[in-house]
């Protein structure tokens, strides 16, 4: 997907990061400044040698005067070496630190921003893209800093130093150097834009060509059976012809660019020599100054080519910044109100009061009312798509209701910070996905400040202690994708252990639909019953045993409560519950 690049916005964001490390950046510029000053002195020393040598040949100075000038020049060269070495050392250490810190800051802020975005954002964006963008963001920061340190800063400082020193000797060369610089850069900027466009077109053409080749070979049977080789050859010839033309255009821009550069520099050199030699002939400047002017120009030319190379990188960096910084535009749809408090759930009563809710314009709940008393075990039953998960999402405030309120212990969840609300709820999900970490840390994730003794108790409660005994490094064994794989039942137990460790008043159970073997299932059922003791439990129910033991069964259909009661009441009534009950196969409501 091609996006318009907002240069101003991207640079402003980069500047925001750079500002935090302004002293390191300043150190870097200072190092460049002193290195450029040293280069200037080197050229001045050379001018001194030429002038004094000339005077000595003309016999206007004594040998000892010449010798002392040469010694001065030598001392200047020595000082230049020292400044260059120290400057380079200082420069590299500053730019390295700057690049690392900026990379760190960007990765941290991007990660924090993205992780704070809504559940909806994460379920609708591919994780792989996000991961690669965070890494690419770091790289782009590094490239931009290199660009600043290696291309932009030396160029600008060198131009400033050179032009002001030239002005001291003669005005015309200073103006010429400045003009050459401006025209050279402008030419590069304009050409770069065309080149960029031509490059994108050539790449697109190549991609099309690849697609066509693959399509033709996929259809090789048809081509052979219909004897259409000649047609296909003609078609392919046309396609490669287009690619070649586009490639040539891209290379032609290179040619125009290079020719333009040499033309500008050539005209600049002639003008520079003309004016400086004219001043020399008129006796306004020495031959040493002519040499000085020429060497200054040579130094600038070298840096200008570096600068042009930098411009190419600049466009790449801006394209990367565009795709990375666009994430900062995405805001969490669910926002904390100002002055939101931390919630502490004491009773565990839940109420959906007059709730109306639509998923991005698709209505689901309308004036929905439902109360769960503290300590009550409520089973939500209904066909797929009836709204069971949505009720849980609203309780968690993964989405905000459009009208009405969700209340916990009589207070609207809107009054509280989202994070604190979610920390006060406990969940046993359908499937527990484990971190690539130790079993111990996986369990402790729900309550990171728990003591080892509490974690051990949670492991025992969920009967994971028996599993632990068989693991090579006991509870310190790495589990998850790259570690020891746990079975479905064992993963459920990790969820139970997490929930008991978190020890919250409200428990959400999203029962697994995939079948466990009957022994494991009945064991886990018993553990879940123990876990629910003394807590409010909301169960998205698929298992008969849970449904039968619930204090209240809520039968949902298309976002409405169609029946409510205990199992033995509902089973006697005609309605959806009885229908679902009869449809059950193997103990599950699908
Ligand atoms: P259940 O948990 O009972 O299977 P859900 O609460 O998941 O039902 O879904 C209820 C309805 O809301 C369904 O029609 C479903 O398609 C729709 N829905 C669920 N999540 C989203 C979403 N993120 N965006 C749009 N529609 C959704």
XYZ file of C-alpha atoms and ligand atoms in Angstrom:
617
model
C 0.000 0.000 0.000
C 1.513 3.335 -1.003
C 1.000 6.170 1.415
C 1.559 9.858 0.961
C 4.701 10.865 2.804
C 4.201 13.650 5.326
C 7.762 14.998 5.461
C 6.946 17.768 7.913
C 5.147 15.543 10.388
C 7.790 12.812 10.235
C 10.638 15.258 10.774
C 8.752 16.854 13.658
C 8.350 13.477 15.364
C 12.035 12.687 14.778
C 12.946 16.067 16.216
C 10.822 15.226 19.284
C 13.003 12.166 19.878
C 16.249 13.981 19.067
C 15.464 16.797 21.493
C 15.625 14.404 24.406
C 19.278 13.776 23.608
C 20.200 17.263 22.518
C 23.511 17.250 24.390
C 24.728 14.120 22.642
C 23.613 15.588 19.311
C 25.358 18.853 20.191
C 28.549 16.913 20.994
C 28.327 15.257 17.604
C 27.952 18.594 15.809
C 30.801 20.041 17.828
C 33.069 17.178 16.759
C 32.109 17.754 13.105
C 32.708 21.473 13.538
C 36.222 21.054 14.918
C 37.105 18.497 12.248
C 35.998 20.927 9.553
C 37.939 23.772 11.174
C 41.005 21.489 11.245
C 40.547 20.806 7.521
C 40.411 24.547 6.918
C 43.671 25.082 8.787
C 45.281 22.324 6.788
C 44.424 24.210 3.606
C 45.637 27.494 5.101
C 48.963 25.854 6.017
C 49.296 24.676 2.448
C 48.603 28.192 1.231
C 51.358 29.422 3.544
C 53.842 26.918 2.083
C 52.997 27.951 -1.503
C 53.181 31.678 -0.766
C 56.423 31.514 1.238
C 57.988 29.136 -1.307
C 57.052 31.568 -4.049
C 58.529 34.495 -2.173
C 61.738 32.585 -1.508
C 62.075 31.644 -5.194
C 61.563 35.350 -6.016
C 64.196 35.987 -3.333
C 61.986 38.421 -1.423
C 62.398 36.549 1.885
C 65.384 35.026 3.649
C 65.906 31.301 4.118
C 65.373 31.577 7.856
C 62.016 33.372 7.283
C 61.068 30.536 4.935
C 62.168 27.936 7.477
C 60.155 29.475 10.281
C 57.035 29.581 8.029
C 57.567 25.940 7.099
C 57.868 25.048 10.781
C 54.602 26.848 11.490
C 52.965 24.915 8.636
C 54.352 21.659 10.018
C 53.034 22.466 13.503
C 49.629 23.215 12.003
C 49.639 19.849 10.181
C 50.527 18.079 13.446
C 47.741 19.894 15.297
C 45.316 18.985 12.508
C 46.176 15.297 12.927
C 45.567 15.504 16.685
C 42.229 17.347 16.262
C 41.144 14.892 13.564
C 41.901 11.833 15.683
C 40.214 13.233 18.798
C 37.352 14.663 16.732
C 36.723 11.360 14.979
C 36.851 9.465 18.281
C 34.409 11.867 19.883
C 32.169 11.983 16.817
C 31.852 8.197 16.550
C 31.148 7.779 20.219
C 28.451 10.505 20.078
C 26.767 9.234 16.916
C 26.776 5.642 18.173
C 25.188 6.655 21.445
C 22.700 8.893 19.729
C 21.636 6.192 17.259
C 21.277 3.608 20.025
C 19.287 5.890 22.293
C 16.965 7.012 19.532
C 16.430 3.405 18.450
C 15.695 2.452 22.051
C 13.249 5.340 22.521
C 11.386 4.615 19.318
C 11.096 0.884 19.976
C 9.916 1.536 23.513
C 7.362 4.204 22.657
C 6.050 2.331 19.622
C 5.698 -0.901 21.582
C 4.017 0.864 24.513
C 1.658 2.683 22.194
C 0.714 -0.413 20.226
C 0.260 -2.634 23.283
C -2.036 0.016 24.772
C -4.274 0.028 21.704
C -7.675 -1.595 21.883
C -8.418 -5.288 21.728
C -10.243 -4.538 18.477
C -7.062 -3.089 16.931
C -5.081 -6.189 17.841
C -7.663 -8.622 16.582
C -7.799 -6.800 13.255
C -4.036 -6.306 12.672
C -1.487 -8.935 11.810
C 1.118 -9.438 14.531
C 3.870 -10.214 12.016
C 3.530 -6.787 10.428
C 3.720 -5.102 13.814
C 6.821 -7.014 14.842
C 8.651 -6.168 11.636
C 7.602 -2.527 11.895
C 9.039 -2.167 15.371
C 12.380 -3.560 14.154
C 12.274 -1.472 10.989
C 11.448 1.612 13.023
C 14.651 1.133 15.007
C 16.661 0.769 11.799
C 15.102 3.879 10.273
C 16.051 5.887 13.374
C 19.616 4.670 13.010
C 19.701 5.549 9.293
C 18.304 9.016 9.906
C 20.903 9.692 12.579
C 23.692 8.496 10.270
C 22.349 10.778 7.604
C 22.473 13.699 9.979
C 25.952 12.909 11.287
C 27.671 11.746 8.113
C 25.981 13.756 5.389
C 23.981 16.752 6.528
C 26.093 18.127 9.379
C 29.491 17.953 7.567
C 27.970 19.530 4.466
C 26.333 22.438 6.234
C 29.262 23.122 8.538
C 31.751 22.832 5.711
C 29.770 25.241 3.535
C 29.498 27.754 6.373
C 33.198 27.514 7.276
C 34.414 27.535 3.672
C 32.228 30.345 2.419
C 33.108 32.592 5.357
C 36.855 31.897 4.964
C 36.674 32.526 1.207
C 34.867 35.799 1.831
C 37.818 36.901 3.911
C 40.107 36.670 0.852
C 37.772 37.431 -2.036
C 34.019 37.824 -2.468
C 33.485 36.314 -5.921
C 34.782 32.774 -5.172
C 32.595 32.690 -2.038
C 29.518 33.551 -4.097
C 30.456 30.991 -6.772
C 30.929 28.191 -4.217
C 27.592 29.011 -2.610
C 25.840 29.105 -5.991
C 27.392 25.802 -7.086
C 26.235 24.231 -3.830
C 22.648 25.489 -4.142
C 22.318 24.506 -7.826
C 23.961 21.106 -7.248
C 21.612 20.248 -4.364
C 18.510 21.567 -6.141
C 19.375 19.557 -9.237
C 19.864 16.433 -7.106
C 16.583 16.914 -5.250
C 14.561 17.337 -8.420
C 16.241 14.443 -10.233
C 15.935 12.220 -7.191
C 12.157 12.583 -7.245
C 11.969 11.497 -10.893
C 14.422 8.672 -10.297
C 12.412 7.457 -7.342
C 9.237 7.373 -9.409
C 10.977 5.629 -12.305
C 12.429 3.080 -9.888
C 9.013 2.264 -8.400
C 7.574 1.860 -11.922
C 10.454 -0.434 -12.953
C 10.011 -2.602 -9.847
C 6.239 -2.813 -10.435
C 6.871 -3.827 -14.011
C 9.309 -6.519 -12.908
C 6.775 -7.832 -10.392
C 4.127 -7.975 -13.095
C 6.567 -9.842 -15.329
C 7.273 -12.391 -12.578
C 3.541 -12.876 -11.991
C 2.984 -13.428 -15.700
C 5.793 -15.990 -15.976
C 4.392 -17.921 -13.056
C 0.871 -17.735 -14.514
C 2.041 -18.924 -17.928
C 3.870 -21.904 -16.464
C 0.888 -22.764 -14.283
C -1.143 -22.918 -17.479
C 1.466 -24.862 -19.412
C -0.982 -27.711 -20.052
C -3.476 -25.426 -21.788
C -0.686 -23.755 -23.801
C 0.572 -27.123 -25.014
C -2.823 -28.693 -25.700
C -3.992 -25.648 -27.679
C -0.599 -25.216 -29.388
C -0.404 -21.579 -28.345
C 3.366 -21.310 -27.795
C 3.764 -18.623 -30.459
C 1.020 -16.450 -28.921
C 2.541 -16.810 -25.500
C 6.012 -15.918 -26.816
C 4.621 -12.776 -28.443
C 2.789 -11.835 -25.289
C 5.869 -12.379 -23.140
C 8.024 -10.355 -25.524
C 5.674 -7.394 -25.085
C 5.849 -7.704 -21.313
C 9.652 -7.812 -21.139
C 9.799 -4.973 -23.572
C 7.827 -2.799 -21.153
C 10.099 -3.789 -18.240
C 13.211 -3.010 -20.271
C 11.878 0.390 -21.289
C 11.100 1.244 -17.698
C 14.528 0.099 -16.519
C 16.165 2.167 -19.227
C 14.210 5.237 -18.180
C 15.395 4.729 -14.612
C 19.018 4.447 -15.748
C 18.570 7.457 -18.011
C 17.705 9.543 -15.002
C 21.000 8.423 -13.509
C 22.707 9.596 -16.670
C 20.968 12.974 -16.562
C 21.777 13.267 -12.900
C 25.479 12.455 -13.350
C 25.869 14.620 -16.440
C 24.148 17.486 -14.618
C 26.467 17.124 -11.636
C 29.602 17.210 -13.762
C 28.290 20.109 -15.813
C 27.487 22.185 -12.715
C 30.850 21.363 -11.159
C 32.685 22.034 -14.420
C 31.099 25.446 -14.923
C 31.736 26.172 -11.239
C 35.424 25.259 -11.540
C 35.933 27.411 -14.624
C 34.190 30.396 -13.039
C 36.151 29.916 -9.852
C 39.495 29.745 -11.674
C 38.595 32.663 -13.896
C 37.763 34.991 -11.012
C 40.570 33.891 -8.718
C 43.233 34.021 -11.467
C 41.942 37.417 -12.512
C 42.343 38.665 -8.946
C 45.822 37.088 -8.868
C 46.838 38.841 -12.104
C 45.501 42.109 -10.713
C 47.689 41.540 -7.682
C 44.716 41.331 -5.297
C 45.494 37.805 -4.059
C 48.556 35.562 -3.944
C 49.061 32.299 -5.844
C 48.734 30.528 -2.463
C 45.219 31.967 -2.138
C 44.347 30.628 -5.602
C 45.495 27.178 -4.422
C 43.524 27.646 -1.201
C 40.341 28.532 -3.108
C 40.745 25.517 -5.352
C 41.366 23.050 -2.505
C 38.380 24.438 -0.580
C 36.246 23.792 -3.635
C 37.627 20.235 -3.938
C 36.668 19.499 -0.321
C 33.134 20.756 -0.842
C 32.688 18.699 -4.012
C 33.589 15.550 -2.099
C 31.014 16.258 0.602
C 28.380 17.242 -1.942
C 28.480 13.788 -3.498
C 28.064 12.314 -0.005
C 25.126 14.632 0.522
C 23.448 13.502 -2.705
C 23.878 9.898 -1.650
C 22.294 10.915 1.662
C 19.252 12.370 -0.097
C 18.570 8.939 -1.593
C 18.597 7.428 1.902
C 16.481 10.301 3.153
C 13.563 9.273 0.926
C 13.846 5.666 2.113
C 13.910 6.766 5.745
C 10.901 9.013 5.221
C 8.947 6.129 3.648
C 9.812 3.963 6.670
C 8.922 6.743 9.111
C 5.608 7.186 7.334
C 4.545 3.601 7.801
C 5.835 3.469 11.389
C 4.680 6.843 12.675
C 1.208 6.240 11.219
C 0.630 3.946 14.221
C 0.866 6.969 16.479
C -2.246 8.294 14.758
C -4.254 5.279 15.895
C -5.823 5.909 19.259
C -7.414 3.517 21.685
C -11.150 3.632 20.986
C -11.859 2.909 24.639
C -10.616 5.834 26.686
C -10.329 6.396 30.422
C -12.314 9.414 31.585
C -10.307 12.158 33.264
C -10.008 11.422 36.959
C -10.712 7.688 36.447
C -10.077 5.779 39.661
C -8.624 2.405 40.476
C -11.327 -0.134 41.189
C -11.304 -2.567 44.080
C -14.044 -5.176 43.754
C -15.300 -6.195 47.204
C -18.639 -7.905 46.604
C -18.604 -9.022 42.984
C -22.101 -7.977 41.901
C -22.503 -7.299 38.160
C -25.308 -5.486 36.385
C -25.960 -4.767 32.727
C -28.329 -1.822 32.950
C -30.300 -0.844 29.875
C -27.322 -1.638 27.641
C -27.463 -0.907 23.932
C -24.453 -1.940 21.883
C -23.510 -2.246 18.218
C -20.281 -3.474 16.610
C -19.338 -0.624 14.298
C -22.908 0.023 13.295
C -24.034 -3.607 13.508
C -26.599 -3.660 16.371
C -26.463 -6.539 18.829
C -27.853 -5.550 22.233
C -30.866 -3.288 22.750
C -31.938 -2.113 26.203
C -30.379 -5.215 27.681
C -30.918 -5.713 31.417
C -29.407 -8.401 33.544
C -28.139 -8.672 37.120
C -25.719 -11.098 38.726
C -25.666 -11.152 42.516
C -22.351 -11.387 44.398
C -21.257 -15.005 44.600
C -23.769 -16.181 42.019
C -22.747 -18.736 39.364
C -24.323 -17.795 36.076
C -24.107 -19.835 32.915
C -24.547 -18.085 29.566
C -25.986 -20.474 27.011
C -26.980 -19.881 23.431
C -26.115 -20.674 19.865
C -22.928 -19.310 18.377
C -23.237 -15.585 17.653
C -25.938 -15.038 20.284
C -23.788 -12.530 22.178
C -22.198 -14.509 25.050
C -18.633 -13.313 24.385
C -19.852 -9.787 23.743
C -21.284 -9.576 27.280
C -17.869 -10.552 28.641
C -16.093 -8.054 26.378
C -18.395 -5.312 27.652
C -17.743 -6.336 31.246
C -14.003 -6.073 30.506
C -14.604 -2.767 28.696
C -12.859 -4.005 25.590
C -15.663 -2.027 23.950
C -17.762 0.795 25.356
C -21.528 0.458 25.432
C -23.439 2.898 23.224
C -26.093 3.464 25.830
C -26.759 2.299 29.392
C -24.035 1.004 31.682
C -22.232 -2.029 33.008
C -22.005 -1.795 36.789
C -19.820 -3.621 39.261
C -20.917 -3.420 42.884
C -23.306 -0.656 41.862
C -20.717 1.547 40.142
C -20.402 2.078 36.390
C -17.211 0.590 34.960
C -16.720 3.893 33.100
C -15.618 5.484 36.355
C -12.548 3.283 36.578
C -9.245 2.951 34.801
C -9.462 0.174 32.213
C -6.285 -1.483 33.370
C -7.349 -1.559 37.006
C -10.755 -2.970 36.003
C -9.148 -5.801 34.047
C -6.705 -6.481 36.836
C -9.640 -6.984 39.190
C -11.249 -9.622 36.992
C -10.034 -13.126 36.551
C -10.449 -15.344 33.553
C -10.052 -18.967 32.532
C -10.060 -18.714 28.730
C -11.075 -21.368 26.209
C -7.501 -22.004 25.384
C -4.522 -20.908 27.390
C -1.644 -19.666 25.235
C 1.628 -19.904 27.136
C 4.580 -17.519 27.067
C 7.948 -18.960 26.097
C 9.000 -18.853 29.704
C 9.178 -21.112 32.729
C 6.027 -22.750 34.015
C 6.568 -20.823 37.249
C 6.606 -17.450 35.458
C 3.664 -18.463 33.305
C 1.567 -19.055 36.396
C 2.877 -16.000 38.230
C 1.974 -13.814 35.236
C -1.475 -13.165 36.724
C 0.015 -11.831 39.932
C 3.677 -10.914 39.426
C 4.219 -9.984 43.057
C 3.175 -13.351 44.455
C 5.612 -15.157 46.695
C 7.094 -18.529 45.641
C 5.028 -20.158 48.391
C 1.805 -18.769 46.902
C 2.793 -19.922 43.429
C 3.517 -23.373 44.838
C 0.062 -23.360 46.465
C -1.550 -22.387 43.157
C 0.333 -25.197 41.388
C -0.941 -27.618 43.978
C -4.512 -26.310 43.826
C -4.634 -26.789 40.075
C -2.957 -30.203 40.445
C -0.044 -29.014 38.323
C 2.319 -30.217 41.042
C 2.006 -33.713 39.578
C 2.996 -32.407 36.148
C 5.854 -30.386 37.657
C 7.303 -33.538 39.218
C 7.767 -35.052 35.750
C 9.427 -31.963 34.164
C 13.230 -31.872 33.750
C 13.766 -28.580 35.605
C 10.556 -28.861 37.638
C 8.566 -25.608 37.706
C 11.545 -23.775 36.185
C 11.149 -25.721 32.940
C 10.515 -23.586 29.877
C 7.079 -24.283 28.419
C 5.312 -22.739 25.424
C 6.103 -22.904 21.732
C 9.846 -23.328 22.135
C 9.821 -25.332 25.346
C 8.104 -28.402 26.685
C 4.667 -28.604 25.079
C 1.866 -29.037 27.587
C -1.321 -30.914 26.768
C -4.706 -29.185 26.453
C -5.704 -30.295 29.940
C -2.403 -29.137 31.434
C -2.786 -25.742 29.826
C -6.264 -25.482 31.350
C -4.669 -26.168 34.680
C -2.197 -23.314 34.106
C -5.229 -21.052 33.602
C -6.788 -22.354 36.809
C -3.523 -21.800 38.680
C -3.322 -18.244 37.342
C -6.907 -17.566 38.388
C -6.504 -18.900 41.920
C -3.269 -16.948 42.323
C -4.898 -13.727 41.115
C -7.670 -14.430 43.663
C -10.342 -12.066 42.318
C -13.974 -11.722 43.282
C -15.302 -12.065 39.743
C -14.335 -15.035 37.632
C -15.062 -15.506 33.950
C -14.944 -19.022 32.625
C -14.894 -19.507 28.909
C -15.175 -23.234 28.687
C -13.117 -25.091 26.137
C -15.224 -26.570 23.342
C -12.569 -29.029 22.271
C -12.965 -32.356 23.967
C -10.591 -33.466 26.681
C -10.616 -37.127 27.641
C -13.415 -37.813 30.090
C -11.194 -38.441 33.114
C -9.240 -35.177 32.630
C -12.454 -33.349 31.997
C -14.097 -34.553 35.149
C -10.941 -33.733 37.174
C -10.794 -30.241 35.731
C -14.507 -29.793 36.396
C -13.929 -30.524 40.053
C -11.046 -28.033 40.187
C -13.166 -25.399 38.503
C -15.946 -25.962 41.031
C -13.426 -25.419 43.834
C -12.085 -22.334 42.070
C -15.581 -20.828 41.804
C -16.251 -21.201 45.499
C -16.762 -17.801 47.153
C -16.633 -15.935 43.835
C -19.087 -14.555 41.332
C -18.716 -16.724 38.250
C -19.875 -16.003 34.725
C -19.540 -19.043 32.546
C -19.761 -19.256 28.795
C -21.043 -22.762 29.094
C -20.538 -25.658 26.763
C -20.486 -28.470 29.318
C -23.589 -30.031 30.774
C -22.160 -30.518 34.229
C -21.369 -26.805 34.634
C -24.766 -25.804 33.337
C -26.525 -28.138 35.729
C -24.639 -26.776 38.709
C -25.165 -23.103 37.839
C -27.374 -20.991 40.081
C -28.867 -19.378 37.015
C -28.868 -20.232 33.354
C -29.294 -17.386 30.915
C -30.353 -18.465 27.443
C -29.372 -15.930 24.798
C -30.470 -15.626 21.209
C -29.484 -12.800 18.847
C -28.471 -10.558 21.734
C -31.667 -11.103 23.753
C -32.394 -13.141 26.866
C -34.992 -15.644 25.762
C -35.083 -17.841 28.877
C -33.685 -17.737 32.382
C -33.775 -20.153 35.311
C -32.256 -23.310 36.699
C -31.675 -26.379 34.608
C -34.584 -28.416 35.949
C -37.004 -25.517 35.384
C -35.838 -24.737 31.871
C -35.784 -28.334 30.736
C -39.481 -28.555 31.436
C -40.311 -25.520 29.333
C -40.707 -25.448 25.588
C -38.064 -23.216 24.048
C -34.502 -22.749 22.898
C -32.937 -24.326 25.970
C -34.775 -27.601 25.485
C -33.886 -27.526 21.802
C -30.192 -26.973 22.539
C -30.326 -29.631 25.201
C -31.739 -32.148 22.778
C -29.195 -31.202 20.170
C -26.267 -31.844 22.450
C -23.880 -34.412 21.259
C -21.317 -35.878 23.579
C -22.100 -33.466 26.357
C -21.380 -30.215 24.474
C -23.464 -27.376 23.177
C -21.766 -26.221 20.039
P -21.077 -15.831 20.936
O -20.009 -15.612 21.940
O -22.408 -16.138 21.542
O -20.722 -16.848 19.906
P -20.431 -13.163 20.044
O -20.699 -12.307 21.221
O -19.043 -13.524 19.754
O -21.328 -14.472 20.140
O -21.021 -12.451 18.749
C -22.265 -11.861 18.689
C -22.470 -11.194 17.335
O -21.563 -10.105 17.206
C -22.215 -12.103 16.163
O -23.130 -11.795 15.167
C -20.826 -11.735 15.729
O -20.662 -11.911 14.337
C -20.758 -10.259 16.071
N -19.383 -9.864 16.424
C -18.604 -10.392 17.384
N -17.407 -9.782 17.449
C -17.411 -8.829 16.488
C -16.497 -7.816 16.041
N -15.284 -7.681 16.615
N -16.861 -7.014 15.029
C -18.064 -7.127 14.450
N -18.997 -8.023 14.824
C -18.699 -8.873 15.825
